[in-house]
Amino acid sequence: MVNQLRPAIVMMALFTLVLGLAYPLAITGFAQGLFPAQANGSLVRDASGAVQGSALIGQPFAEARYLHSRPSAAGKGYDGVSSSGSNYGPLNADLAERVKTTADTIRVDDGVRAVPADAVTASASGLDPDISPAYAHAQAARIATARGVPAAEVQSVIDQHTQGALLGFIGQPRVNVLMANRALDARFPAS
């Protein structure tokens, strides 16, 4: 029995060291060396170095002068600890009511008739940092009015921050809300 138990214990210790310690440390070192910003969460900092958020995680923006993010079903909204969708099906009455209420609010606030789907539905994680260009452009008039600038200039900032599909064919065009809002603040500072 000892002859069979000893190799099993040695192999368990060896694989624990290799796969539980050496490999994770090697990958962490590799990531920190080659991609330090991404390995540390793609944090976005202001001029003083204070963290404003992450380019990879959505956050709420409620003021009229900002692009608004997608709705979030993560916890109480944009809660990284409770990241998930609502799991409501398309026939769920609560989802239908939430979508209707949100769409009505957007129609009034932004003065648009057609409301893009991502404006009223949460992403699977509830933390999507991006919105569609259609939703971003639907908000341009509200932002322009709040900032006291022509809508065409707000549209220009949105266009500059519209990213195409990855490699030209993976995914959809998108606008990172945090990065576009930072650009709006830089171009049209609050008085």
PDB file of C-alpha atoms in Angstrom:
ATOM      1  CA  MET A   1       0.000   0.000   0.000  1.00  0.00           C
ATOM      2  CA  VAL A   2       2.839   2.430   0.847  1.00  0.00           C
ATOM      3  CA  ASN A   3       4.362   1.769  -2.560  1.00  0.00           C
ATOM      4  CA  GLN A   4       1.128   2.934  -4.218  1.00  0.00           C
ATOM      5  CA  LEU A   5       0.406   5.830  -1.870  1.00  0.00           C
ATOM      6  CA  ARG A   6       3.860   7.443  -2.092  1.00  0.00           C
ATOM      7  CA  PRO A   7       3.806   8.117  -5.882  1.00  0.00           C
ATOM      8  CA  ALA A   8       0.280   9.525  -5.611  1.00  0.00           C
ATOM      9  CA  ILE A   9       1.315  11.976  -2.880  1.00  0.00           C
ATOM     10  CA  VAL A  10       4.472  12.992  -4.766  1.00  0.00           C
ATOM     11  CA  MET A  11       2.499  13.573  -7.986  1.00  0.00           C
ATOM     12  CA  MET A  12      -0.146  15.584  -6.130  1.00  0.00           C
ATOM     13  CA  ALA A  13       2.563  17.776  -4.542  1.00  0.00           C
ATOM     14  CA  LEU A  14       4.364  18.186  -7.864  1.00  0.00           C
ATOM     15  CA  PHE A  15       1.224  19.160  -9.806  1.00  0.00           C
ATOM     16  CA  THR A  16       0.153  21.489  -6.991  1.00  0.00           C
ATOM     17  CA  LEU A  17       3.480  23.309  -7.232  1.00  0.00           C
ATOM     18  CA  VAL A  18       3.540  23.398 -11.032  1.00  0.00           C
ATOM     19  CA  LEU A  19      -0.119  24.127 -11.789  1.00  0.00           C
ATOM     20  CA  GLY A  20      -1.077  25.904  -8.582  1.00  0.00           C
ATOM     21  CA  LEU A  21       1.981  28.092  -8.101  1.00  0.00           C
ATOM     22  CA  ALA A  22       4.552  28.142 -10.915  1.00  0.00           C
ATOM     23  CA  TYR A  23       2.137  28.439 -13.863  1.00  0.00           C
ATOM     24  CA  PRO A  24      -0.066  31.204 -12.338  1.00  0.00           C
ATOM     25  CA  LEU A  25       3.040  33.191 -11.314  1.00  0.00           C
ATOM     26  CA  ALA A  26       4.540  32.815 -14.801  1.00  0.00           C
ATOM     27  CA  ILE A  27       1.322  33.975 -16.509  1.00  0.00           C
ATOM     28  CA  THR A  28       0.945  36.889 -14.064  1.00  0.00           C
ATOM     29  CA  GLY A  29       4.550  37.955 -14.684  1.00  0.00           C
ATOM     30  CA  PHE A  30       4.084  37.633 -18.450  1.00  0.00           C
ATOM     31  CA  ALA A  31       0.891  39.747 -18.364  1.00  0.00           C
ATOM     32  CA  GLN A  32       2.417  42.391 -16.084  1.00  0.00           C
ATOM     33  CA  GLY A  33       5.498  42.621 -18.293  1.00  0.00           C
ATOM     34  CA  LEU A  34       3.794  42.840 -21.682  1.00  0.00           C
ATOM     35  CA  PHE A  35       0.316  44.244 -20.900  1.00  0.00           C
ATOM     36  CA  PRO A  36       0.480  46.097 -17.566  1.00  0.00           C
ATOM     37  CA  ALA A  37      -2.547  48.355 -18.139  1.00  0.00           C
ATOM     38  CA  GLN A  38      -4.797  45.465 -19.176  1.00  0.00           C
ATOM     39  CA  ALA A  39      -3.467  43.170 -16.438  1.00  0.00           C
ATOM     40  CA  ASN A  40      -4.378  45.783 -13.848  1.00  0.00           C
ATOM     41  CA  GLY A  41      -7.971  46.292 -15.014  1.00  0.00           C
ATOM     42  CA  SER A  42      -7.649  48.906 -17.794  1.00  0.00           C
ATOM     43  CA  LEU A  43      -8.108  51.651 -15.206  1.00  0.00           C
ATOM     44  CA  VAL A  44      -8.827  55.155 -16.478  1.00  0.00           C
ATOM     45  CA  ARG A  45      -7.231  57.948 -14.447  1.00  0.00           C
ATOM     46  CA  ASP A  46      -7.687  61.710 -14.461  1.00  0.00           C
ATOM     47  CA  ALA A  47      -4.829  64.215 -14.684  1.00  0.00           C
ATOM     48  CA  SER A  48      -4.129  63.942 -10.938  1.00  0.00           C
ATOM     49  CA  GLY A  49      -3.927  60.135 -11.127  1.00  0.00           C
ATOM     50  CA  ALA A  50      -7.251  59.424  -9.416  1.00  0.00           C
ATOM     51  CA  VAL A  51      -9.114  56.430 -10.836  1.00  0.00           C
ATOM     52  CA  GLN A  52     -12.281  57.430 -12.702  1.00  0.00           C
ATOM     53  CA  GLY A  53     -13.285  53.917 -13.678  1.00  0.00           C
ATOM     54  CA  SER A  54     -12.326  51.079 -15.967  1.00  0.00           C
ATOM     55  CA  ALA A  55     -12.607  51.050 -19.742  1.00  0.00           C
ATOM     56  CA  LEU A  56     -13.905  47.480 -19.392  1.00  0.00           C
ATOM     57  CA  ILE A  57     -16.662  47.944 -16.799  1.00  0.00           C
ATOM     58  CA  GLY A  58     -19.790  50.040 -17.248  1.00  0.00           C
ATOM     59  CA  GLN A  59     -20.854  52.633 -14.748  1.00  0.00           C
ATOM     60  CA  PRO A  60     -23.925  54.839 -14.439  1.00  0.00           C
ATOM     61  CA  PHE A  61     -24.050  58.386 -15.783  1.00  0.00           C
ATOM     62  CA  ALA A  62     -27.262  60.225 -14.916  1.00  0.00           C
ATOM     63  CA  GLU A  63     -26.500  63.871 -15.712  1.00  0.00           C
ATOM     64  CA  ALA A  64     -27.981  65.282 -18.910  1.00  0.00           C
ATOM     65  CA  ARG A  65     -24.547  66.399 -20.151  1.00  0.00           C
ATOM     66  CA  TYR A  66     -23.263  62.815 -20.363  1.00  0.00           C
ATOM     67  CA  LEU A  67     -23.880  59.783 -22.522  1.00  0.00           C
ATOM     68  CA  HIS A  68     -25.980  57.360 -20.521  1.00  0.00           C
ATOM     69  CA  SER A  69     -24.931  53.726 -20.240  1.00  0.00           C
ATOM     70  CA  ARG A  70     -26.976  50.625 -20.919  1.00  0.00           C
ATOM     71  CA  PRO A  71     -29.282  49.591 -18.113  1.00  0.00           C
ATOM     72  CA  SER A  72     -27.694  47.181 -15.653  1.00  0.00           C
ATOM     73  CA  ALA A  73     -29.247  44.157 -13.990  1.00  0.00           C
ATOM     74  CA  ALA A  74     -26.121  43.505 -11.908  1.00  0.00           C
ATOM     75  CA  GLY A  75     -27.155  43.677  -8.262  1.00  0.00           C
ATOM     76  CA  LYS A  76     -28.577  47.132  -7.643  1.00  0.00           C
ATOM     77  CA  GLY A  77     -27.002  48.308 -10.904  1.00  0.00           C
ATOM     78  CA  TYR A  78     -23.377  48.193 -12.079  1.00  0.00           C
ATOM     79  CA  ASP A  79     -22.405  46.017  -9.111  1.00  0.00           C
ATOM     80  CA  GLY A  80     -19.319  44.031 -10.098  1.00  0.00           C
ATOM     81  CA  VAL A  81     -19.807  41.623  -7.200  1.00  0.00           C
ATOM     82  CA  SER A  82     -23.274  40.667  -8.473  1.00  0.00           C
ATOM     83  CA  SER A  83     -22.464  40.649 -12.167  1.00  0.00           C
ATOM     84  CA  SER A  84     -25.218  38.937 -14.106  1.00  0.00           C
ATOM     85  CA  GLY A  85     -28.207  39.530 -16.275  1.00  0.00           C
ATOM     86  CA  SER A  86     -31.758  39.506 -15.010  1.00  0.00           C
ATOM     87  CA  ASN A  87     -32.524  36.109 -16.602  1.00  0.00           C
ATOM     88  CA  TYR A  88     -35.946  37.432 -17.581  1.00  0.00           C
ATOM     89  CA  GLY A  89     -37.334  35.783 -20.699  1.00  0.00           C
ATOM     90  CA  PRO A  90     -38.796  37.821 -23.579  1.00  0.00           C
ATOM     91  CA  LEU A  91     -42.362  37.157 -22.367  1.00  0.00           C
ATOM     92  CA  ASN A  92     -41.716  38.175 -18.748  1.00  0.00           C
ATOM     93  CA  ALA A  93     -44.121  40.925 -17.628  1.00  0.00           C
ATOM     94  CA  ASP A  94     -41.537  42.600 -15.356  1.00  0.00           C
ATOM     95  CA  LEU A  95     -39.062  42.864 -18.233  1.00  0.00           C
ATOM     96  CA  ALA A  96     -41.733  44.226 -20.582  1.00  0.00           C
ATOM     97  CA  GLU A  97     -42.729  46.873 -18.022  1.00  0.00           C
ATOM     98  CA  ARG A  98     -39.105  47.877 -17.367  1.00  0.00           C
ATOM     99  CA  VAL A  99     -38.396  48.155 -21.097  1.00  0.00           C
ATOM    100  CA  LYS A 100     -41.541  50.228 -21.682  1.00  0.00           C
ATOM    101  CA  THR A 101     -40.803  52.577 -18.775  1.00  0.00           C
ATOM    102  CA  THR A 102     -37.182  53.035 -19.826  1.00  0.00           C
ATOM    103  CA  ALA A 103     -38.133  53.609 -23.473  1.00  0.00           C
ATOM    104  CA  ASP A 104     -40.747  56.210 -22.497  1.00  0.00           C
ATOM    105  CA  THR A 105     -38.182  58.042 -20.349  1.00  0.00           C
ATOM    106  CA  ILE A 106     -35.626  58.036 -23.174  1.00  0.00           C
ATOM    107  CA  ARG A 107     -38.217  59.323 -25.661  1.00  0.00           C
ATOM    108  CA  VAL A 108     -38.983  62.265 -23.360  1.00  0.00           C
ATOM    109  CA  ASP A 109     -35.401  63.008 -22.241  1.00  0.00           C
ATOM    110  CA  ASP A 110     -33.724  62.621 -25.624  1.00  0.00           C
ATOM    111  CA  GLY A 111     -36.600  63.681 -27.883  1.00  0.00           C
ATOM    112  CA  VAL A 112     -36.380  60.593 -30.084  1.00  0.00           C
ATOM    113  CA  ARG A 113     -39.071  58.299 -31.407  1.00  0.00           C
ATOM    114  CA  ALA A 114     -37.029  55.206 -32.182  1.00  0.00           C
ATOM    115  CA  VAL A 115     -35.195  53.807 -29.152  1.00  0.00           C
ATOM    116  CA  PRO A 116     -32.301  51.409 -29.865  1.00  0.00           C
ATOM    117  CA  ALA A 117     -32.527  48.004 -28.195  1.00  0.00           C
ATOM    118  CA  ASP A 118     -29.377  48.484 -26.113  1.00  0.00           C
ATOM    119  CA  ALA A 119     -30.916  51.591 -24.552  1.00  0.00           C
ATOM    120  CA  VAL A 120     -33.566  49.500 -22.786  1.00  0.00           C
ATOM    121  CA  THR A 121     -31.953  46.078 -22.312  1.00  0.00           C
ATOM    122  CA  ALA A 122     -29.103  45.080 -20.033  1.00  0.00           C
ATOM    123  CA  SER A 123     -26.151  43.078 -21.275  1.00  0.00           C
ATOM    124  CA  ALA A 124     -25.545  39.543 -20.045  1.00  0.00           C
ATOM    125  CA  SER A 125     -23.087  40.734 -17.404  1.00  0.00           C
ATOM    126  CA  GLY A 126     -24.916  43.945 -16.564  1.00  0.00           C
ATOM    127  CA  LEU A 127     -21.546  45.720 -16.757  1.00  0.00           C
ATOM    128  CA  ASP A 128     -21.158  46.444 -20.481  1.00  0.00           C
ATOM    129  CA  PRO A 129     -19.052  49.613 -20.914  1.00  0.00           C
ATOM    130  CA  ASP A 130     -20.202  50.169 -24.497  1.00  0.00           C
ATOM    131  CA  ILE A 131     -23.346  51.333 -26.241  1.00  0.00           C
ATOM    132  CA  SER A 132     -24.289  51.247 -29.900  1.00  0.00           C
ATOM    133  CA  PRO A 133     -23.525  54.271 -32.076  1.00  0.00           C
ATOM    134  CA  ALA A 134     -27.295  54.568 -32.666  1.00  0.00           C
ATOM    135  CA  TYR A 135     -27.943  54.961 -28.939  1.00  0.00           C
ATOM    136  CA  ALA A 136     -25.044  57.406 -28.577  1.00  0.00           C
ATOM    137  CA  HIS A 137     -26.315  59.553 -31.465  1.00  0.00           C
ATOM    138  CA  ALA A 138     -29.851  59.478 -30.048  1.00  0.00           C
ATOM    139  CA  GLN A 139     -28.453  61.220 -26.938  1.00  0.00           C
ATOM    140  CA  ALA A 140     -26.470  63.903 -28.791  1.00  0.00           C
ATOM    141  CA  ALA A 141     -29.195  66.580 -28.809  1.00  0.00           C
ATOM    142  CA  ARG A 142     -29.734  66.286 -25.039  1.00  0.00           C
ATOM    143  CA  ILE A 143     -25.995  66.477 -24.369  1.00  0.00           C
ATOM    144  CA  ALA A 144     -25.580  69.449 -26.715  1.00  0.00           C
ATOM    145  CA  THR A 145     -28.401  71.343 -24.995  1.00  0.00           C
ATOM    146  CA  ALA A 146     -27.003  70.596 -21.530  1.00  0.00           C
ATOM    147  CA  ARG A 147     -23.513  71.705 -22.539  1.00  0.00           C
ATOM    148  CA  GLY A 148     -24.662  74.671 -24.639  1.00  0.00           C
ATOM    149  CA  VAL A 149     -22.878  73.560 -27.800  1.00  0.00           C
ATOM    150  CA  PRO A 150     -24.064  72.631 -31.311  1.00  0.00           C
ATOM    151  CA  ALA A 151     -25.303  69.045 -31.669  1.00  0.00           C
ATOM    152  CA  ALA A 152     -22.936  68.529 -34.620  1.00  0.00           C
ATOM    153  CA  GLU A 153     -19.944  68.991 -32.307  1.00  0.00           C
ATOM    154  CA  VAL A 154     -21.267  66.384 -29.866  1.00  0.00           C
ATOM    155  CA  GLN A 155     -21.902  64.064 -32.833  1.00  0.00           C
ATOM    156  CA  SER A 156     -18.287  64.615 -33.875  1.00  0.00           C
ATOM    157  CA  VAL A 157     -16.966  63.523 -30.453  1.00  0.00           C
ATOM    158  CA  ILE A 158     -19.202  60.446 -30.577  1.00  0.00           C
ATOM    159  CA  ASP A 159     -17.947  59.609 -34.077  1.00  0.00           C
ATOM    160  CA  GLN A 160     -14.330  59.950 -32.927  1.00  0.00           C
ATOM    161  CA  HIS A 161     -14.998  57.444 -30.137  1.00  0.00           C
ATOM    162  CA  THR A 162     -16.893  54.914 -32.233  1.00  0.00           C
ATOM    163  CA  GLN A 163     -14.905  51.702 -32.523  1.00  0.00           C
ATOM    164  CA  GLY A 164     -15.526  49.348 -35.413  1.00  0.00           C
ATOM    165  CA  ALA A 165     -15.884  45.587 -35.270  1.00  0.00           C
ATOM    166  CA  LEU A 166     -12.802  43.773 -33.997  1.00  0.00           C
ATOM    167  CA  LEU A 167     -10.650  42.733 -36.984  1.00  0.00           C
ATOM    168  CA  GLY A 168     -13.378  44.184 -39.188  1.00  0.00           C
ATOM    169  CA  PHE A 169     -15.861  41.360 -38.659  1.00  0.00           C
ATOM    170  CA  ILE A 170     -16.070  40.330 -34.975  1.00  0.00           C
ATOM    171  CA  GLY A 171     -18.806  42.089 -33.032  1.00  0.00           C
ATOM    172  CA  GLN A 172     -20.622  45.330 -33.726  1.00  0.00           C
ATOM    173  CA  PRO A 173     -19.513  48.968 -33.807  1.00  0.00           C
ATOM    174  CA  ARG A 174     -19.597  50.448 -30.318  1.00  0.00           C
ATOM    175  CA  VAL A 175     -18.951  53.568 -28.250  1.00  0.00           C
ATOM    176  CA  ASN A 176     -17.205  53.286 -24.889  1.00  0.00           C
ATOM    177  CA  VAL A 177     -19.337  55.482 -22.609  1.00  0.00           C
ATOM    178  CA  LEU A 178     -16.621  56.406 -20.099  1.00  0.00           C
ATOM    179  CA  MET A 179     -14.069  57.326 -22.753  1.00  0.00           C
ATOM    180  CA  ALA A 180     -16.587  59.361 -24.782  1.00  0.00           C
ATOM    181  CA  ASN A 181     -17.762  61.197 -21.650  1.00  0.00           C
ATOM    182  CA  ARG A 182     -14.161  62.045 -20.752  1.00  0.00           C
ATOM    183  CA  ALA A 183     -13.671  63.409 -24.267  1.00  0.00           C
ATOM    184  CA  LEU A 184     -16.865  65.474 -23.946  1.00  0.00           C
ATOM    185  CA  ASP A 185     -15.590  66.939 -20.657  1.00  0.00           C
ATOM    186  CA  ALA A 186     -12.207  67.717 -22.217  1.00  0.00           C
ATOM    187  CA  ARG A 187     -13.700  69.394 -25.291  1.00  0.00           C
ATOM    188  CA  PHE A 188     -16.581  71.178 -23.560  1.00  0.00           C
ATOM    189  CA  PRO A 189     -15.528  71.785 -19.934  1.00  0.00           C
ATOM    190  CA  ALA A 190     -18.234  72.655 -17.410  1.00  0.00           C
ATOM    191  CA  SER A 191     -18.403  76.357 -16.699  1.00  0.00           C
TER     192      SER A 191
END
